[in-house]
Amino acid sequence: MQNGSARRPVTVIEVAQEAGVSPSTVSRILNGSAGVAADKKRAVEQAVERLGYRPNMMARHLVQGNSRTVGVLTQDIASPFYNDAIRGIEEGLMPHGYSPLMISGHWHSEQEGHAIELLLGRRVEALIVLGGSVPEAELHDVAARLPVVVLGRRIERPDFSGFSLVLDNFGGARRATTHLIQLGHRTIGHIMGLPEHADAQERLAGYRAALEDHGLPWDSSLVVQGDFREASGLLGMQRLLELDRPLTAVFCSNDQMAYGARLALYRRGIRVPDDLSLVGFDDLPGSSYSTPPLTSVRQPVHDLGRRMAEFVLARLNGQTPALPELELELVVRESTALVRVSPLPRPGPSSVR
């Protein structure tokens, strides 16, 4: 090094000059692709050590016809839900010499399709798709070329050569709403996710089924639209509180919207769970540290990420393992309680910020 600057990478040509052999001989020795005389091999190894040569592993893998990368199409890398899945994918890939290459689709099918093309252009060896709405025909075409596993979508095509992993969103939502009903709540609002997403529709259906199970009427005015982000939970809760109804509980289609809903309640001076019970879905790592800790339906998303990574690696090795069957669990914390007899306090709109 000179003047503290980083040293320029040593090239194959410089190793060849140092060892007194041709660059192609150096490449053959480093790749182990052909037999080379022992004296030349020893000269190259000594030159590599003296010069501190570090091979470009990406270039080597591409020459060998592989990239040692698995493409991951997520919806929002900044989302705690997808971030937890990505950590699991990394844990499943890294010990086997593979790395994830991640890109977001932002809940738009066209962007998702473009993202997949970018990943294929980087010569990923397999693809993990976390949710989204890429047309089945496009997923089918990709699955014909490399291993594909899709989380959170039921692929209806009978000729689909990839694999899909669907969790019981309906049952989880039904369980969450039933929990509120068993606590005595009868007027239960729901902040749903994007309607074009199957998981949002399934959770809405589970919420409605729980009401029907207990003879409670369906009231569409108690269902407000969200988009899975915190801000939409805040706005959704504000809309619910403006209804002239004795609202005592709200089930949110994910934890992020529940966080926003909790802020709306705080700004109106409404206590959780004393005045209103709140339930989320996903059980994100931060939910056990919210104020109060949030009751939520746990999706083992970190474990799912790791299992999906192991699955595509097995497929690359010619195996066809079974996909994991993981149950959703209702985790009861301090955000839900027995319904109060007294009505919900309703401060004037001037308290809203």
mmCIF file of C-alpha atoms in Angstrom, residues 64-296:
data_model
loop_
_atom_site.group_PDB
_atom_site.id
_atom_site.type_symbol
_atom_site.label_atom_id
_atom_site.label_comp_id
_atom_site.label_asym_id
_atom_site.label_seq_id
_atom_site.Cartn_x
_atom_site.Cartn_y
_atom_site.Cartn_z
ATOM 1 C CA GLN A 64 -18.560 -22.370 -14.978
ATOM 2 C CA GLY A 65 -22.207 -21.678 -15.915
ATOM 3 C CA ASN A 66 -23.542 -20.714 -12.481
ATOM 4 C CA SER A 67 -23.835 -17.572 -10.402
ATOM 5 C CA ARG A 68 -24.310 -19.074 -6.915
ATOM 6 C CA THR A 69 -27.165 -16.600 -6.419
ATOM 7 C CA VAL A 70 -30.880 -17.044 -5.774
ATOM 8 C CA GLY A 71 -33.216 -14.283 -6.855
ATOM 9 C CA VAL A 72 -35.685 -12.993 -4.270
ATOM 10 C CA LEU A 73 -38.664 -10.951 -5.424
ATOM 11 C CA THR A 74 -40.035 -9.137 -2.413
ATOM 12 C CA GLN A 75 -42.608 -6.354 -2.286
ATOM 13 C CA ASP A 76 -40.833 -3.886 -0.039
ATOM 14 C CA ILE A 77 -37.367 -4.536 1.347
ATOM 15 C CA ALA A 78 -38.027 -1.903 4.033
ATOM 16 C CA SER A 79 -41.080 -3.805 5.331
ATOM 17 C CA PRO A 80 -40.447 -5.578 8.659
ATOM 18 C CA PHE A 81 -42.418 -8.581 7.373
ATOM 19 C CA TYR A 82 -40.359 -9.061 4.219
ATOM 20 C CA ASN A 83 -37.153 -8.136 6.006
ATOM 21 C CA ASP A 84 -37.702 -10.991 8.455
ATOM 22 C CA ALA A 85 -38.262 -13.415 5.560
ATOM 23 C CA ILE A 86 -35.092 -12.206 3.824
ATOM 24 C CA ARG A 87 -33.032 -12.813 6.970
ATOM 25 C CA GLY A 88 -34.318 -16.383 6.996
ATOM 26 C CA ILE A 89 -33.465 -16.805 3.303
ATOM 27 C CA GLU A 90 -29.920 -15.565 3.935
ATOM 28 C CA GLU A 91 -29.504 -18.038 6.788
ATOM 29 C CA GLY A 92 -30.635 -20.864 4.535
ATOM 30 C CA LEU A 93 -28.409 -19.947 1.577
ATOM 31 C CA MET A 94 -25.136 -18.627 2.988
ATOM 32 C CA PRO A 95 -23.838 -21.853 4.610
ATOM 33 C CA HIS A 96 -24.068 -23.502 1.181
ATOM 34 C CA GLY A 97 -22.112 -20.837 -0.676
ATOM 35 C CA TYR A 98 -25.153 -19.144 -2.193
ATOM 36 C CA SER A 99 -26.239 -15.520 -1.815
ATOM 37 C CA PRO A 100 -29.653 -13.892 -2.252
ATOM 38 C CA LEU A 101 -30.114 -11.175 -4.854
ATOM 39 C CA MET A 102 -33.134 -9.090 -3.808
ATOM 40 C CA ILE A 103 -35.397 -6.677 -5.622
ATOM 41 C CA SER A 104 -38.761 -5.116 -4.751
ATOM 42 C CA GLY A 105 -41.936 -5.187 -6.822
ATOM 43 C CA HIS A 106 -43.815 -2.589 -4.738
ATOM 44 C CA TRP A 107 -47.150 -4.386 -5.078
ATOM 45 C CA HIS A 108 -47.410 -3.661 -8.825
ATOM 46 C CA SER A 109 -47.533 -6.605 -11.222
ATOM 47 C CA GLU A 110 -45.710 -4.719 -14.013
ATOM 48 C CA GLN A 111 -42.867 -3.749 -11.683
ATOM 49 C CA GLU A 112 -42.735 -7.302 -10.388
ATOM 50 C CA GLY A 113 -42.443 -8.634 -13.936
ATOM 51 C CA HIS A 114 -39.640 -6.172 -14.699
ATOM 52 C CA ALA A 115 -37.903 -7.151 -11.450
ATOM 53 C CA ILE A 116 -37.988 -10.827 -12.438
ATOM 54 C CA GLU A 117 -36.445 -9.981 -15.827
ATOM 55 C CA LEU A 118 -33.636 -8.119 -14.044
ATOM 56 C CA LEU A 119 -32.991 -11.106 -11.794
ATOM 57 C CA LEU A 120 -32.936 -13.488 -14.754
ATOM 58 C CA GLY A 121 -30.504 -11.115 -16.469
ATOM 59 C CA ARG A 122 -28.177 -11.596 -13.495
ATOM 60 C CA ARG A 123 -28.352 -15.356 -14.137
ATOM 61 C CA VAL A 124 -29.839 -16.333 -10.801
ATOM 62 C CA GLU A 125 -30.093 -20.099 -10.405
ATOM 63 C CA ALA A 126 -33.467 -20.144 -8.631
ATOM 64 C CA LEU A 127 -36.228 -17.718 -7.719
ATOM 65 C CA ILE A 128 -38.129 -17.129 -4.487
ATOM 66 C CA VAL A 129 -41.242 -14.971 -4.869
ATOM 67 C CA LEU A 130 -42.640 -13.375 -1.705
ATOM 68 C CA GLY A 131 -46.270 -12.533 -2.400
ATOM 69 C CA GLY A 132 -47.219 -10.145 -5.151
ATOM 70 C CA SER A 133 -49.421 -10.457 -8.213
ATOM 71 C CA VAL A 134 -47.202 -11.539 -11.102
ATOM 72 C CA PRO A 135 -49.485 -13.327 -13.607
ATOM 73 C CA GLU A 136 -49.396 -17.099 -13.296
ATOM 74 C CA ALA A 137 -48.370 -17.425 -16.946
ATOM 75 C CA GLU A 138 -45.177 -15.458 -16.279
ATOM 76 C CA LEU A 139 -44.341 -17.522 -13.202
ATOM 77 C CA HIS A 140 -44.982 -20.671 -15.220
ATOM 78 C CA ASP A 141 -42.527 -19.558 -17.928
ATOM 79 C CA VAL A 142 -39.828 -18.851 -15.349
ATOM 80 C CA ALA A 143 -40.451 -22.154 -13.548
ATOM 81 C CA ALA A 144 -39.795 -23.975 -16.822
ATOM 82 C CA ARG A 145 -36.242 -22.562 -16.745
ATOM 83 C CA LEU A 146 -35.227 -22.763 -13.080
ATOM 84 C CA PRO A 147 -36.571 -23.745 -9.636
ATOM 85 C CA VAL A 148 -39.298 -21.385 -8.404
ATOM 86 C CA VAL A 149 -41.097 -21.274 -5.069
ATOM 87 C CA VAL A 150 -43.868 -18.765 -4.356
ATOM 88 C CA LEU A 151 -44.971 -17.747 -0.858
ATOM 89 C CA GLY A 152 -48.510 -16.592 -0.114
ATOM 90 C CA ARG A 153 -50.170 -17.416 -3.431
ATOM 91 C CA ARG A 154 -52.112 -20.445 -4.539
ATOM 92 C CA ILE A 155 -51.114 -21.155 -8.142
ATOM 93 C CA GLU A 156 -54.125 -22.621 -9.936
ATOM 94 C CA ARG A 157 -52.409 -23.747 -13.151
ATOM 95 C CA PRO A 158 -52.249 -27.571 -13.129
ATOM 96 C CA ASP A 159 -49.138 -27.493 -15.349
ATOM 97 C CA PHE A 160 -47.186 -25.126 -13.079
ATOM 98 C CA SER A 161 -43.759 -26.715 -12.583
ATOM 99 C CA GLY A 162 -42.812 -24.500 -9.674
ATOM 100 C CA PHE A 163 -44.052 -24.763 -6.096
ATOM 101 C CA SER A 164 -46.285 -22.529 -4.011
ATOM 102 C CA LEU A 165 -46.569 -22.293 -0.244
ATOM 103 C CA VAL A 166 -49.871 -20.971 1.079
ATOM 104 C CA LEU A 167 -50.578 -20.281 4.739
ATOM 105 C CA ASP A 168 -53.989 -20.430 6.394
ATOM 106 C CA ASN A 169 -54.845 -16.728 6.338
ATOM 107 C CA PHE A 170 -58.550 -17.531 6.578
ATOM 108 C CA GLY A 171 -58.124 -19.688 9.675
ATOM 109 C CA GLY A 172 -55.768 -17.210 11.340
ATOM 110 C CA ALA A 173 -58.194 -14.313 10.863
ATOM 111 C CA ARG A 174 -61.094 -16.445 12.040
ATOM 112 C CA ARG A 175 -59.146 -17.349 15.172
ATOM 113 C CA ALA A 176 -58.225 -13.717 15.873
ATOM 114 C CA THR A 177 -61.805 -12.495 15.511
ATOM 115 C CA THR A 178 -63.151 -15.397 17.571
ATOM 116 C CA HIS A 179 -60.751 -14.407 20.346
ATOM 117 C CA LEU A 180 -62.326 -10.951 20.440
ATOM 118 C CA ILE A 181 -65.844 -12.386 20.419
ATOM 119 C CA GLN A 182 -64.986 -14.699 23.302
ATOM 120 C CA LEU A 183 -63.883 -11.631 25.269
ATOM 121 C CA GLY A 184 -67.400 -10.254 24.877
ATOM 122 C CA HIS A 185 -66.872 -7.899 21.942
ATOM 123 C CA ARG A 186 -69.804 -7.599 19.571
ATOM 124 C CA THR A 187 -68.992 -4.520 17.452
ATOM 125 C CA ILE A 188 -65.650 -5.370 15.871
ATOM 126 C CA GLY A 189 -64.087 -3.295 13.113
ATOM 127 C CA HIS A 190 -61.688 -4.567 10.482
ATOM 128 C CA ILE A 191 -58.926 -2.687 8.659
ATOM 129 C CA MET A 192 -58.238 -4.811 5.597
ATOM 130 C CA GLY A 193 -55.260 -4.965 3.250
ATOM 131 C CA LEU A 194 -55.139 -4.326 -0.475
ATOM 132 C CA PRO A 195 -58.198 -5.993 -2.040
ATOM 133 C CA GLU A 196 -56.234 -7.351 -5.011
ATOM 134 C CA HIS A 197 -54.132 -9.457 -2.653
ATOM 135 C CA ALA A 198 -55.367 -12.937 -1.868
ATOM 136 C CA ASP A 199 -54.166 -12.823 1.741
ATOM 137 C CA ALA A 200 -56.208 -9.656 2.408
ATOM 138 C CA GLN A 201 -59.327 -11.266 0.947
ATOM 139 C CA GLU A 202 -58.772 -14.468 2.914
ATOM 140 C CA ARG A 203 -58.346 -12.552 6.181
ATOM 141 C CA LEU A 204 -61.501 -10.565 5.465
ATOM 142 C CA ALA A 205 -63.340 -13.842 4.832
ATOM 143 C CA GLY A 206 -62.020 -15.284 8.117
ATOM 144 C CA TYR A 207 -63.196 -12.197 10.007
ATOM 145 C CA ARG A 208 -66.657 -12.522 8.461
ATOM 146 C CA ALA A 209 -66.820 -16.267 9.131
ATOM 147 C CA ALA A 210 -66.114 -15.736 12.831
ATOM 148 C CA LEU A 211 -68.986 -13.250 13.051
ATOM 149 C CA GLU A 212 -71.313 -15.736 11.353
ATOM 150 C CA ASP A 213 -70.119 -18.549 13.642
ATOM 151 C CA HIS A 214 -71.428 -16.576 16.618
ATOM 152 C CA GLY A 215 -74.596 -15.185 15.073
ATOM 153 C CA LEU A 216 -73.272 -11.640 14.761
ATOM 154 C CA PRO A 217 -74.486 -9.534 11.818
ATOM 155 C CA TRP A 218 -72.210 -8.604 8.928
ATOM 156 C CA ASP A 219 -71.839 -4.835 8.689
ATOM 157 C CA SER A 220 -69.779 -3.617 5.721
ATOM 158 C CA SER A 221 -69.446 -0.153 7.298
ATOM 159 C CA LEU A 222 -67.198 -1.699 9.947
ATOM 160 C CA VAL A 223 -64.673 -2.720 7.241
ATOM 161 C CA VAL A 224 -62.330 0.023 6.019
ATOM 162 C CA GLN A 225 -59.656 -0.097 3.358
ATOM 163 C CA GLY A 226 -55.941 -0.109 4.122
ATOM 164 C CA ASP A 227 -52.794 -0.953 2.170
ATOM 165 C CA PHE A 228 -50.751 -2.912 4.758
ATOM 166 C CA ARG A 229 -48.737 0.191 5.737
ATOM 167 C CA GLU A 230 -48.834 2.053 9.056
ATOM 168 C CA ALA A 231 -50.325 5.279 7.664
ATOM 169 C CA SER A 232 -53.329 3.436 6.273
ATOM 170 C CA GLY A 233 -53.921 1.869 9.682
ATOM 171 C CA LEU A 234 -54.002 5.316 11.265
ATOM 172 C CA LEU A 235 -56.448 6.646 8.670
ATOM 173 C CA GLY A 236 -58.539 3.503 8.827
ATOM 174 C CA MET A 237 -58.909 3.721 12.581
ATOM 175 C CA GLN A 238 -59.889 7.374 12.304
ATOM 176 C CA ARG A 239 -62.662 6.421 9.872
ATOM 177 C CA LEU A 240 -63.910 3.690 12.204
ATOM 178 C CA LEU A 241 -63.984 6.069 15.152
ATOM 179 C CA GLU A 242 -66.108 8.509 13.157
ATOM 180 C CA LEU A 243 -68.883 5.909 12.877
ATOM 181 C CA ASP A 244 -71.806 6.294 15.238
ATOM 182 C CA ARG A 245 -71.304 2.771 16.568
ATOM 183 C CA PRO A 246 -70.304 1.376 20.002
ATOM 184 C CA LEU A 247 -66.986 0.055 18.642
ATOM 185 C CA THR A 248 -65.074 -2.013 21.207
ATOM 186 C CA ALA A 249 -62.477 -3.930 19.145
ATOM 187 C CA VAL A 250 -60.617 -3.814 15.825
ATOM 188 C CA PHE A 251 -58.879 -6.594 13.907
ATOM 189 C CA CYS A 252 -56.178 -5.326 11.523
ATOM 190 C CA SER A 253 -55.049 -7.344 8.518
ATOM 191 C CA ASN A 254 -51.400 -6.933 9.526
ATOM 192 C CA ASP A 255 -49.297 -5.610 12.399
ATOM 193 C CA GLN A 256 -48.039 -2.560 10.541
ATOM 194 C CA MET A 257 -51.593 -1.242 10.155
ATOM 195 C CA ALA A 258 -52.227 -2.113 13.809
ATOM 196 C CA TYR A 259 -49.310 0.151 14.758
ATOM 197 C CA GLY A 260 -50.922 3.021 12.862
ATOM 198 C CA ALA A 261 -54.313 2.239 14.393
ATOM 199 C CA ARG A 262 -52.746 2.343 17.847
ATOM 200 C CA LEU A 263 -51.388 5.828 17.144
ATOM 201 C CA ALA A 264 -54.852 7.047 16.098
ATOM 202 C CA LEU A 265 -56.274 5.742 19.364
ATOM 203 C CA TYR A 266 -53.506 7.370 21.388
ATOM 204 C CA ARG A 267 -54.188 10.738 19.764
ATOM 205 C CA ARG A 268 -57.848 10.513 20.774
ATOM 206 C CA GLY A 269 -57.078 9.490 24.333
ATOM 207 C CA ILE A 270 -58.547 6.000 23.819
ATOM 208 C CA ARG A 271 -56.835 3.403 25.951
ATOM 209 C CA VAL A 272 -55.833 -0.050 24.676
ATOM 210 C CA PRO A 273 -57.211 -2.443 25.840
ATOM 211 C CA ASP A 274 -59.272 -0.669 28.511
ATOM 212 C CA ASP A 275 -61.439 1.174 25.989
ATOM 213 C CA LEU A 276 -60.773 -0.789 22.808
ATOM 214 C CA SER A 277 -59.064 -4.110 22.061
ATOM 215 C CA LEU A 278 -56.683 -4.377 19.109
ATOM 216 C CA VAL A 279 -55.437 -7.418 17.174
ATOM 217 C CA GLY A 280 -52.906 -7.621 14.334
ATOM 218 C CA PHE A 281 -51.621 -10.278 11.959
ATOM 219 C CA ASP A 282 -48.013 -11.443 11.255
ATOM 220 C CA ASP A 283 -46.566 -11.050 14.778
ATOM 221 C CA LEU A 284 -43.650 -8.938 13.646
ATOM 222 C CA PRO A 285 -40.617 -8.839 15.980
ATOM 223 C CA GLY A 286 -41.602 -5.356 17.212
ATOM 224 C CA SER A 287 -45.128 -6.382 18.202
ATOM 225 C CA SER A 288 -44.045 -7.796 21.537
ATOM 226 C CA TYR A 289 -42.455 -4.402 22.334
ATOM 227 C CA SER A 290 -45.312 -2.097 21.261
ATOM 228 C CA THR A 291 -47.359 -0.238 23.866
ATOM 229 C CA PRO A 292 -49.139 -2.302 24.939
ATOM 230 C CA PRO A 293 -47.675 -5.498 23.466
ATOM 231 C CA LEU A 294 -49.860 -6.469 20.513
ATOM 232 C CA THR A 295 -52.025 -9.580 20.284
ATOM 233 C CA SER A 296 -51.317 -10.976 16.823
#
